[in-house]
mmCIF file of C-alpha atoms in Angstrom:
data_model
loop_
_atom_site.group_PDB
_atom_site.id
_atom_site.type_symbol
_atom_site.label_atom_id
_atom_site.label_comp_id
_atom_site.label_asym_id
_atom_site.label_seq_id
_atom_site.Cartn_x
_atom_site.Cartn_y
_atom_site.Cartn_z
ATOM 1 C CA MET A 1 85.550 110.578 127.451
ATOM 2 C CA SER A 2 85.771 114.386 126.388
ATOM 3 C CA THR A 3 82.765 116.636 125.836
ATOM 4 C CA GLU A 4 82.142 116.910 121.917
ATOM 5 C CA LEU A 5 80.483 120.049 120.382
ATOM 6 C CA ALA A 6 77.873 119.466 117.663
ATOM 7 C CA ILE A 7 76.140 121.698 115.594
ATOM 8 C CA SER A 8 72.219 121.373 114.163
ATOM 9 C CA ARG A 9 72.048 122.159 110.666
ATOM 10 C CA GLU A 10 69.393 124.595 111.515
ATOM 11 C CA LYS A 11 72.212 126.717 113.382
ATOM 12 C CA LEU A 12 74.502 126.407 110.990
ATOM 13 C CA GLU A 13 73.320 130.342 110.055
ATOM 14 C CA SER A 14 74.169 131.418 113.118
ATOM 15 C CA PHE A 15 77.022 129.383 114.042
ATOM 16 C CA LEU A 16 79.264 129.894 111.256
ATOM 17 C CA PRO A 17 80.511 133.471 111.656
ATOM 18 C CA VAL A 18 82.192 132.299 114.758
ATOM 19 C CA LEU A 19 84.413 130.242 112.650
ATOM 20 C CA GLY A 20 84.876 133.495 109.950
ATOM 21 C CA ALA A 21 82.127 131.544 107.379
ATOM 22 C CA GLU A 22 78.745 132.378 106.562
ATOM 23 C CA VAL A 23 75.744 130.719 104.566
ATOM 24 C CA THR A 24 75.153 132.663 101.264
ATOM 25 C CA GLU A 25 71.644 133.054 99.684
ATOM 26 C CA ASP A 26 71.931 129.562 97.462
ATOM 27 C CA GLU A 27 72.719 127.945 101.181
ATOM 28 C CA LYS A 28 76.495 127.689 100.078
ATOM 29 C CA LEU A 29 79.289 128.485 102.818
ATOM 30 C CA GLN A 30 81.644 130.874 102.286
ATOM 31 C CA ASP A 31 84.486 132.783 103.905
ATOM 32 C CA ALA A 32 83.085 135.964 105.742
ATOM 33 C CA ASP A 33 86.382 137.498 104.842
ATOM 34 C CA SER A 34 87.347 136.988 101.382
ATOM 35 C CA GLY A 35 83.728 135.904 99.852
ATOM 36 C CA GLU A 36 85.249 132.933 98.313
ATOM 37 C CA ILE A 37 82.850 129.725 98.280
ATOM 38 C CA LEU A 38 84.293 126.801 100.741
ATOM 39 C CA THR A 39 84.411 123.499 99.008
ATOM 40 C CA ASN A 40 85.521 120.126 99.883
ATOM 41 C CA ASP A 41 88.695 118.537 99.761
ATOM 42 C CA GLU A 42 87.648 117.321 96.363
ATOM 43 C CA GLY A 43 87.008 120.781 95.406
ATOM 44 C CA ASN A 44 83.627 120.250 95.209
ATOM 45 C CA VAL A 45 80.842 122.877 96.675
ATOM 46 C CA LEU A 46 78.384 121.341 99.147
ATOM 47 C CA THR A 47 74.651 123.010 100.288
ATOM 48 C CA VAL A 48 73.535 123.344 103.895
ATOM 49 C CA ASP A 49 72.074 120.335 103.361
ATOM 50 C CA GLU A 50 74.741 118.227 101.862
ATOM 51 C CA ILE A 51 77.230 118.784 105.122
ATOM 52 C CA GLY A 52 78.092 116.161 107.835
ATOM 53 C CA TYR A 53 81.081 117.705 109.064
ATOM 54 C CA LEU A 54 82.608 121.155 109.438
ATOM 55 C CA GLY A 55 86.359 120.430 109.031
ATOM 56 C CA HIS A 56 89.225 122.313 109.781
ATOM 57 C CA GLY A 57 91.057 124.788 107.411
ATOM 58 C CA SER A 58 89.507 127.965 107.980
ATOM 59 C CA VAL A 59 86.030 125.628 107.474
ATOM 60 C CA GLU A 60 86.030 123.192 105.014
ATOM 61 C CA PRO A 61 82.639 121.430 104.237
ATOM 62 C CA VAL A 62 82.459 117.481 104.330
ATOM 63 C CA GLU A 63 79.476 115.434 102.997
ATOM 64 C CA ASP A 64 77.092 114.411 105.470
ATOM 65 C CA ASP A 65 78.557 110.675 104.391
ATOM 66 C CA PHE A 66 80.025 108.207 107.460
ATOM 67 C CA SER A 67 82.889 107.295 104.747
ATOM 68 C CA ALA A 68 83.757 110.699 103.538
ATOM 69 C CA ILE A 69 83.580 111.789 107.363
ATOM 70 C CA VAL A 70 86.371 109.169 108.498
ATOM 71 C CA SER A 71 88.239 109.716 105.110
ATOM 72 C CA HIS A 72 88.201 113.297 105.832
ATOM 73 C CA LEU A 73 89.909 112.721 109.484
ATOM 74 C CA SER A 74 91.950 110.102 108.775
ATOM 75 C CA ASP A 75 95.640 109.940 108.482
ATOM 76 C CA ARG A 76 96.031 106.941 107.127
ATOM 77 C CA ASP A 77 97.215 107.031 103.259
ATOM 78 C CA ILE A 78 94.934 104.091 102.295
ATOM 79 C CA ARG A 79 91.935 105.618 99.822
ATOM 80 C CA GLU A 80 92.481 105.946 96.007
ATOM 81 C CA ASP A 81 92.333 109.541 94.888
ATOM 82 C CA MET B 1 86.712 121.392 132.896
ATOM 83 C CA ASP B 2 87.871 120.609 129.037
ATOM 84 C CA ASP B 3 88.434 122.471 126.013
ATOM 85 C CA VAL B 4 84.730 122.468 124.986
ATOM 86 C CA ARG B 5 83.565 123.496 128.216
ATOM 87 C CA ASP B 6 85.914 125.925 128.874
ATOM 88 C CA ALA B 7 85.116 127.577 125.468
ATOM 89 C CA LEU B 8 81.269 127.646 126.137
ATOM 90 C CA TYR B 9 82.189 128.603 129.706
ATOM 91 C CA ALA B 10 83.675 132.162 128.096
ATOM 92 C CA LEU B 11 80.543 132.586 125.975
ATOM 93 C CA ALA B 12 78.531 132.254 128.817
ATOM 94 C CA VAL B 13 80.540 134.844 130.990
ATOM 95 C CA GLY B 14 80.826 137.133 127.963
ATOM 96 C CA THR B 15 76.647 136.941 127.490
ATOM 97 C CA LEU B 16 76.458 138.063 131.139
ATOM 98 C CA ASP B 17 79.184 140.959 130.771
ATOM 99 C CA TYR B 18 77.301 142.224 127.737
ATOM 100 C CA ILE B 19 74.239 142.193 129.509
ATOM 101 C CA ASN B 20 75.482 143.660 132.592
ATOM 102 C CA GLU B 21 76.963 146.587 130.303
ATOM 103 C CA SER B 22 74.170 146.709 127.962
ATOM 104 C CA ASP B 23 71.956 147.915 131.017
ATOM 105 C CA ASP B 24 71.827 151.410 132.049
ATOM 106 C CA THR B 25 68.871 151.405 133.754
ATOM 107 C CA LYS B 26 68.566 151.377 137.183
ATOM 108 C CA TYR B 27 66.066 148.635 137.266
ATOM 109 C CA GLY B 28 67.442 146.705 134.800
ATOM 110 C CA PRO B 29 67.286 142.942 134.311
ATOM 111 C CA ILE B 30 68.799 141.055 137.065
ATOM 112 C CA ALA B 31 70.252 138.753 134.495
ATOM 113 C CA ARG B 32 68.978 135.405 135.574
ATOM 114 C CA GLU B 33 68.833 133.630 132.747
ATOM 115 C CA GLU B 34 72.120 134.745 131.844
ATOM 116 C CA LYS B 35 73.428 133.328 135.253
ATOM 117 C CA GLU B 36 71.704 130.166 135.215
ATOM 118 C CA PHE B 37 73.537 129.806 131.545
ATOM 119 C CA ILE B 38 77.027 129.866 133.305
ATOM 120 C CA ASP B 39 75.903 127.643 136.277
ATOM 121 C CA LEU B 40 74.695 124.895 133.655
ATOM 122 C CA VAL B 41 77.910 125.005 131.720
ATOM 123 C CA LYS B 42 80.095 125.147 134.976
ATOM 124 C CA ASN B 43 78.020 122.633 137.123
ATOM 125 C CA GLY B 44 75.758 120.839 134.793
ATOM 126 C CA ASN B 45 75.685 117.263 134.442
ATOM 127 C CA TYR B 46 76.408 116.768 130.617
ATOM 128 C CA ASP B 47 78.254 114.652 127.898
ATOM 129 C CA ASP B 48 78.253 116.985 125.109
ATOM 130 C CA VAL B 49 77.067 120.274 123.891
ATOM 131 C CA LEU B 50 74.871 120.655 120.856
ATOM 132 C CA ASP B 51 74.066 124.276 119.024
ATOM 133 C CA ALA B 52 70.197 123.562 118.577
ATOM 134 C CA ASP B 53 66.921 125.222 118.855
ATOM 135 C CA LEU B 54 65.585 126.507 122.302
ATOM 136 C CA GLN B 55 62.599 128.738 122.913
ATOM 137 C CA GLU B 56 63.220 132.695 122.703
ATOM 138 C CA GLU B 57 65.482 133.878 124.810
ATOM 139 C CA LYS B 58 66.420 130.578 126.298
ATOM 140 C CA TYR B 59 70.293 130.286 126.371
ATOM 141 C CA ALA B 60 70.789 126.476 127.472
ATOM 142 C CA GLU B 61 69.266 123.707 129.062
ATOM 143 C CA ILE B 62 70.321 120.182 129.498
ATOM 144 C CA LYS B 63 68.370 117.636 127.817
ATOM 145 C CA LYS B 64 68.447 113.886 127.420
ATOM 146 C CA GLN B 65 68.960 112.099 124.106
ATOM 147 C CA GLY B 66 69.204 107.876 124.383
ATOM 148 C CA ASP B 67 71.329 107.342 127.267
ATOM 149 C CA LYS B 68 73.414 110.609 126.794
ATOM 150 C CA ARG B 69 72.565 114.102 128.561
ATOM 151 C CA ILE B 70 73.165 117.121 126.328
ATOM 152 C CA LEU B 71 73.757 120.709 126.918
ATOM 153 C CA ILE B 72 71.861 122.467 124.367
ATOM 154 C CA PHE B 73 72.500 126.203 123.728
ATOM 155 C CA ASP B 74 71.272 128.639 120.958
ATOM 156 C CA THR B 75 73.459 130.758 118.940
ATOM 157 C CA ASP B 76 70.334 132.340 117.495
ATOM 158 C CA ASN B 77 69.484 133.658 121.339
ATOM 159 C CA ILE B 78 72.896 134.905 122.080
ATOM 160 C CA PRO B 79 73.924 138.288 121.148
ATOM 161 C CA GLU B 80 75.809 138.487 117.833
ATOM 162 C CA VAL B 81 78.578 140.766 119.073
ATOM 163 C CA VAL B 82 79.488 138.129 122.168
ATOM 164 C CA LEU B 83 79.376 135.586 119.857
ATOM 165 C CA GLN B 84 82.052 137.727 117.391
ATOM 166 C CA ASN B 85 83.821 138.700 120.426
ATOM 167 C CA HIS B 86 84.695 134.602 121.112
ATOM 168 C CA SER B 87 85.334 134.245 117.446
ATOM 169 C CA GLU B 88 88.954 133.354 118.259
ATOM 170 C CA THR B 89 88.442 130.927 120.988
ATOM 171 C CA PHE B 90 86.038 128.751 118.759
ATOM 172 C CA GLN B 91 88.163 129.132 116.116
ATOM 173 C CA ALA B 92 90.590 127.941 118.103
ATOM 174 C CA LEU B 93 88.526 124.963 119.853
ATOM 175 C CA HIS B 94 87.774 124.043 115.929
ATOM 176 C CA LYS B 95 91.598 123.624 115.288
ATOM 177 C CA ARG B 96 92.189 121.405 118.464
ATOM 178 C CA CYS B 97 88.761 119.034 118.121
ATOM 179 C CA ASN B 98 89.861 118.887 113.964
ATOM 180 C CA GLY B 99 86.442 120.385 113.246
ATOM 181 C CA PHE B 100 82.653 119.889 114.508
ATOM 182 C CA ALA B 101 80.060 117.451 113.479
ATOM 183 C CA ILE B 102 76.648 118.155 112.224
ATOM 184 C CA GLU B 103 74.246 117.047 114.897
ATOM 185 C CA HIS B 104 73.818 113.206 113.895
ATOM 186 C CA ARG B 105 77.245 112.568 113.061
ATOM 187 C CA ARG B 106 78.432 112.980 116.830
ATOM 188 C CA GLY B 107 80.543 110.741 118.023
ATOM 189 C CA ILE B 108 82.940 109.855 115.063
ATOM 190 C CA ALA B 109 85.655 112.306 115.642
ATOM 191 C CA ARG B 110 86.221 111.686 119.397
ATOM 192 C CA VAL B 111 86.185 108.059 118.523
ATOM 193 C CA MET B 112 89.121 108.788 115.737
ATOM 194 C CA ASN B 113 90.724 111.072 117.966
ATOM 195 C CA GLU B 114 90.551 109.287 121.461
ATOM 196 C CA ASP B 115 90.869 105.510 119.903
ATOM 197 C CA LYS B 116 91.368 103.269 122.903
ATOM 198 C CA GLY B 117 93.125 100.630 120.712
ATOM 199 C CA LEU B 118 89.898 98.910 119.339
ATOM 200 C CA VAL B 119 90.611 100.642 115.990
ATOM 201 C CA ASP B 120 94.516 101.211 115.489
ATOM 202 C CA GLU B 121 95.486 97.723 116.915
ATOM 203 C CA VAL B 122 93.449 95.949 114.966
ATOM 204 C CA PHE B 123 93.948 97.553 112.058
ATOM 205 C CA ARG B 124 97.994 97.435 112.330
ATOM 206 C CA LEU B 125 97.793 93.932 112.519
ATOM 207 C CA TRP B 126 95.695 93.680 108.748
ATOM 208 C CA GLU B 127 97.039 96.741 106.982
ATOM 209 C CA ASP B 128 100.043 94.463 105.862
ATOM 210 C CA ARG B 129 98.181 91.332 105.334
ATOM 211 C CA ILE B 130 95.339 91.790 103.244
ATOM 212 C CA PRO B 131 94.532 93.513 99.902
ATOM 213 C CA SER B 132 94.789 97.217 99.980
ATOM 214 C CA HIS B 133 91.430 97.974 98.422
ATOM 215 C CA TYR B 134 89.950 96.567 101.709
ATOM 216 C CA LEU B 135 91.609 98.918 104.184
ATOM 217 C CA PRO B 136 89.133 101.726 103.702
ATOM 218 C CA VAL B 137 86.418 99.296 104.433
ATOM 219 C CA LEU B 138 88.311 97.660 107.395
ATOM 220 C CA GLU B 139 88.971 101.381 108.916
ATOM 221 C CA GLU B 140 85.542 102.512 108.335
ATOM 222 C CA ALA B 141 84.109 98.761 109.973
ATOM 223 C CA LEU B 142 86.429 99.519 113.097
ATOM 224 C CA ILE B 143 85.481 102.791 113.936
ATOM 225 C CA LEU B 144 81.618 102.094 113.309
ATOM 226 C CA ARG B 145 82.400 98.842 115.839
ATOM 227 C CA ALA B 146 83.905 101.464 118.473
ATOM 228 C CA LEU B 147 80.863 104.011 118.108
ATOM 229 C CA GLU B 148 78.845 101.202 118.615
ATOM 230 C CA LEU B 149 80.607 100.110 121.639
ATOM 231 C CA GLU B 150 81.092 103.959 122.964
ATOM 232 C CA GLU B 151 78.032 105.902 121.922
ATOM 233 C CA ASN B 152 75.281 103.147 122.084
ATOM 234 C CA LEU B 153 74.154 103.989 118.397
ATOM 235 C CA HIS B 154 70.837 103.139 117.582
ATOM 236 C CA GLN B 155 70.393 99.988 115.133
ATOM 237 C CA GLN B 156 68.974 101.831 112.211
ATOM 238 C CA THR B 157 71.846 104.575 112.184
ATOM 239 C CA VAL B 158 74.465 101.451 112.142
ATOM 240 C CA TYR B 159 72.642 99.904 109.328
ATOM 241 C CA GLN B 160 72.771 103.343 107.382
ATOM 242 C CA TRP B 161 76.238 103.742 108.056
ATOM 243 C CA ARG B 162 76.712 100.258 106.757
ATOM 244 C CA ARG B 163 74.911 100.949 103.488
ATOM 245 C CA GLU B 164 77.161 104.207 103.178
ATOM 246 C CA ILE B 165 80.367 102.480 103.686
ATOM 247 C CA SER B 166 79.448 99.889 100.981
ATOM 248 C CA ASP B 167 78.129 102.242 98.642
ATOM 249 C CA ASN B 168 81.385 103.923 98.923
ATOM 250 C CA TYR B 169 83.170 101.074 98.346
ATOM 251 C CA ALA B 170 80.749 99.885 95.157
ATOM 252 C CA ASN B 171 81.475 103.422 93.993
ATOM 253 C CA ASN B 172 84.990 102.327 93.545
ATOM 254 C CA GLY B 173 83.991 99.908 91.183
ATOM 255 C CA ARG B 174 83.729 96.940 93.787
ATOM 256 C CA ASP B 175 81.111 94.745 95.050
ATOM 257 C CA PRO B 176 79.129 96.285 97.877
ATOM 258 C CA ASN B 177 78.314 92.441 99.240
ATOM 259 C CA GLU B 178 81.950 92.016 99.683
ATOM 260 C CA ALA B 179 82.132 95.281 102.008
ATOM 261 C CA GLN B 180 78.880 94.518 104.157
ATOM 262 C CA ASN B 181 80.554 91.001 104.797
ATOM 263 C CA LEU B 182 83.690 92.413 106.218
ATOM 264 C CA ILE B 183 81.880 94.912 108.220
ATOM 265 C CA SER B 184 79.764 92.011 109.589
ATOM 266 C CA LEU B 185 83.115 89.734 109.946
ATOM 267 C CA CYS B 186 84.907 92.751 111.779
ATOM 268 C CA SER B 187 82.043 93.752 113.722
ATOM 269 C CA THR B 188 81.751 90.542 115.172
ATOM 270 C CA GLY B 189 85.489 89.877 116.243
ATOM 271 C CA TYR B 190 86.532 87.729 113.680
ATOM 272 C CA LEU B 191 89.341 89.749 112.724
ATOM 273 C CA ASP B 192 90.637 90.273 116.774
ATOM 274 C CA GLU B 193 93.863 89.304 117.465
ATOM 275 C CA GLY B 194 93.724 85.521 118.283
ATOM 276 C CA ASN B 195 90.746 85.134 116.267
ATOM 277 C CA VAL B 196 89.617 82.978 113.062
ATOM 278 C CA PHE B 197 91.839 85.183 110.584
ATOM 279 C CA ASP B 198 94.573 85.688 112.856
ATOM 280 C CA ASN B 199 94.940 82.415 113.393
ATOM 281 C CA MET B 200 94.386 81.329 109.701
ATOM 282 C CA TYR B 201 97.631 84.124 108.960
ATOM 283 C CA THR B 202 99.572 82.358 111.550
ATOM 284 C CA ASP B 203 98.696 78.760 110.452
ATOM 285 C CA MET B 204 99.435 79.278 106.767
ATOM 286 C CA VAL B 205 102.278 82.231 106.723
ATOM 287 C CA GLU B 206 103.899 82.496 110.109
ATOM 288 C CA ASN B 207 104.064 78.713 111.164
ATOM 289 C CA GLY B 208 103.222 77.149 107.759
ATOM 290 C CA THR B 209 104.803 77.768 104.204
ATOM 291 C CA ARG B 210 102.254 79.821 102.337
ATOM 292 C CA SER B 211 102.776 83.409 101.144
ATOM 293 C CA LYS B 212 101.496 86.571 102.085
ATOM 294 C CA ASP B 213 99.187 86.711 98.308
ATOM 295 C CA GLU B 214 98.349 83.028 99.064
ATOM 296 C CA PHE B 215 96.696 84.625 101.855
ATOM 297 C CA LYS B 216 95.309 87.602 100.396
ATOM 298 C CA ASP B 217 93.739 85.268 97.693
ATOM 299 C CA VAL B 218 92.108 83.047 100.824
ATOM 300 C CA PHE B 219 90.843 86.056 102.622
ATOM 301 C CA SER B 220 89.351 87.818 99.771
ATOM 302 C CA LYS B 221 87.514 84.529 99.093
ATOM 303 C CA TYR B 222 86.458 84.341 102.644
ATOM 304 C CA VAL B 223 85.121 87.930 102.200
ATOM 305 C CA ASP B 224 83.429 87.135 99.077
ATOM 306 C CA GLN B 225 81.548 84.224 99.946
ATOM 307 C CA ASN B 226 81.340 84.560 104.033
ATOM 308 C CA PRO B 227 81.223 80.526 104.603
ATOM 309 C CA PHE B 228 81.178 80.367 108.274
ATOM 310 C CA ALA B 229 79.183 83.154 109.659
ATOM 311 C CA VAL B 230 75.152 83.829 109.092
ATOM 312 C CA PHE B 231 74.519 87.418 110.160
ATOM 313 C CA VAL B 232 70.977 87.691 111.877
ATOM 314 C CA ARG B 233 69.174 91.264 111.488
ATOM 315 C CA SER B 234 66.693 92.411 114.036
ATOM 316 C CA ARG B 235 64.191 93.172 110.661
ATOM 317 C CA GLY B 236 65.383 90.606 107.666
ATOM 318 C CA ARG B 237 65.186 87.370 106.564
ATOM 319 C CA SER B 238 62.435 84.343 107.706
ATOM 320 C CA THR B 239 63.519 81.855 110.394
ATOM 321 C CA ASP B 240 63.406 79.549 107.332
ATOM 322 C CA LYS B 241 65.877 81.750 105.072
ATOM 323 C CA ILE B 242 68.152 81.884 107.560
ATOM 324 C CA CYS B 243 67.987 77.670 108.221
ATOM 325 C CA GLY B 244 68.403 77.182 104.545
ATOM 326 C CA ASP B 245 71.146 79.669 104.361
ATOM 327 C CA LEU B 246 73.138 77.894 107.562
ATOM 328 C CA ARG B 247 72.149 74.245 106.200
ATOM 329 C CA ASP B 248 73.860 75.154 102.894
ATOM 330 C CA LYS B 249 77.115 76.713 104.696
ATOM 331 C CA LEU B 250 77.469 73.463 107.101
ATOM 332 C CA ASP B 251 77.039 71.401 104.225
ATOM 333 C CA VAL B 252 80.359 72.523 102.557
ATOM 334 C CA ILE B 253 82.529 74.348 105.549
ATOM 335 C CA HIS B 254 84.688 71.612 105.570
ATOM 336 C CA GLU B 255 85.751 71.987 102.088
ATOM 337 C CA TRP B 256 86.695 75.468 102.379
ATOM 338 C CA GLU B 257 90.626 76.025 102.377
ATOM 339 C CA GLU B 258 92.084 76.763 105.892
ATOM 340 C CA SER B 259 88.371 75.919 107.203
ATOM 341 C CA PRO B 260 87.879 76.983 110.724
ATOM 342 C CA GLY B 261 85.301 73.738 110.703
ATOM 343 C CA PHE B 262 82.471 75.790 111.948
ATOM 344 C CA VAL B 263 79.855 77.892 110.940
ATOM 345 C CA GLU B 264 78.412 80.343 113.179
ATOM 346 C CA LEU B 265 75.096 82.032 113.675
ATOM 347 C CA CYS B 266 75.415 85.746 114.898
ATOM 348 C CA GLY B 267 73.079 88.125 116.222
ATOM 349 C CA LYS B 268 73.341 91.885 117.510
ATOM 350 C CA GLY B 269 70.463 93.590 119.468
ATOM 351 C CA GLU B 270 67.410 92.210 121.478
ATOM 352 C CA ASN B 271 65.291 91.855 118.813
ATOM 353 C CA THR B 272 67.506 89.387 117.135
ATOM 354 C CA HIS B 273 67.745 86.972 119.938
ATOM 355 C CA ASN B 274 64.196 85.273 119.571
ATOM 356 C CA THR B 275 65.275 84.288 115.699
ATOM 357 C CA ILE B 276 68.596 83.052 116.843
ATOM 358 C CA ILE B 277 67.208 80.833 119.644
ATOM 359 C CA GLU B 278 64.126 79.325 116.949
ATOM 360 C CA VAL B 279 67.069 78.883 114.574
ATOM 361 C CA ARG B 280 69.250 76.774 116.788
ATOM 362 C CA ASN B 281 66.380 74.653 117.787
ATOM 363 C CA GLU B 282 65.329 73.931 114.397
ATOM 364 C CA ILE B 283 68.963 72.951 113.223
ATOM 365 C CA GLU B 284 69.695 71.197 116.619
ATOM 366 C CA SER B 285 67.085 68.705 115.631
ATOM 367 C CA ASP B 286 68.649 67.108 112.919
ATOM 368 C CA PHE B 287 72.641 68.703 113.573
ATOM 369 C CA ASP B 288 75.514 66.009 113.581
ATOM 370 C CA GLY B 289 77.929 67.614 115.539
ATOM 371 C CA LYS B 290 79.152 70.130 118.508
ATOM 372 C CA MET B 291 76.865 73.219 119.114
ATOM 373 C CA ARG B 292 77.862 75.848 121.684
ATOM 374 C CA THR B 293 76.101 79.717 122.694
ATOM 375 C CA ARG B 294 78.014 82.303 123.742
ATOM 376 C CA ARG B 295 76.740 85.985 124.631
ATOM 377 C CA ASN B 296 78.340 89.302 124.878
ATOM 378 C CA PRO B 297 76.077 91.397 126.851
ATOM 379 C CA GLY B 298 77.874 94.616 126.633
ATOM 380 C CA ILE B 299 76.719 94.546 122.985
ATOM 381 C CA ASP B 300 73.808 92.715 123.158
ATOM 382 C CA GLN B 301 75.361 89.930 121.045
ATOM 383 C CA ILE B 302 74.398 86.339 120.871
ATOM 384 C CA ILE B 303 76.487 83.435 118.306
ATOM 385 C CA VAL B 304 75.836 79.947 118.253
ATOM 386 C CA MET B 305 78.826 77.878 117.293
ATOM 387 C CA PHE B 306 77.797 74.963 114.909
ATOM 388 C CA GLU B 307 80.809 72.368 114.338
ATOM 389 C CA PRO B 308 80.068 69.493 112.247
ATOM 390 C CA PHE B 309 81.930 66.156 112.495
ATOM 391 C CA VAL B 310 83.971 65.567 109.808
ATOM 392 C CA THR B 311 82.504 62.490 108.042
#
């Protein structure tokens, strides 16, 4: 089995700059270069407490929910929009 | 070493280089902690890596979490300039890994990326056979089952993640109990090739004269009512209630269309075993049929089959 890297919630502030993102004062994620607030694939803004996965694509926050994480990672077109 | 270890190794070496370059005194630090960081990453015995809190000035250590050994490193203790210098490495890693989990969601991406057939094979068996609204639940249930096998999830985590699957199903206007039933049926293996539903499909559609839509109707009824399985949780219903449920199902199992002809009592986890044995002994005293107990030690599962004689 390959090694997996995970990030604890309290380290998001120091880790996210490595991915080109940062945590705002009101605990949202923003792109470090553009300042754009980062949203999930439904366009919703998540706070640090609500995130369960840091998706790829700049950084795409994914809700801290099993179905949301699987839906984000799955390449099967089986879910209603 | 794999990609994650390579990236962390680069970070550890970068930290040592930074400290050595920063040291402009004759009697500077001997960089013991930095060398230990490198050694831990390269030679340490660990399964996964986690960015989490360590005591001040500690770069990394290996800790046991459950049955896994985790190398913990602390980005708060690594100079910012070193982190920035390795930004490209970690961004490339982020892309290759298809993202990073927040701590307690570790394992999901790995199971999905490294599927050894537990998910894909079973999903492909059913994707054209069952109503499409079940497919997300099926996919999620199969992934959860793989996680239970490969990541040795705590039972409470399993229950919580099951709840998240059924809540999501309910958010689309569906009955969450259906989702819970489908998760349990999937977890116990009833959707695996050669098992109950596959045999039912073969009998009805492949060897029979029924249509795929007719199978979908029958399948939906089975998922809705769960007539041939009683699932025991570690902290759930009393023995009396379970016996009642089991007896109710045994009374009518032969009336079900395409009935498998049995009802099974299923429990996963050591805490369910005593309850299952108690229920088995209670039912056995006045049961008119065949009984068989089987165990799957790999997942701590016990299943008792009750096959009532047809009267």
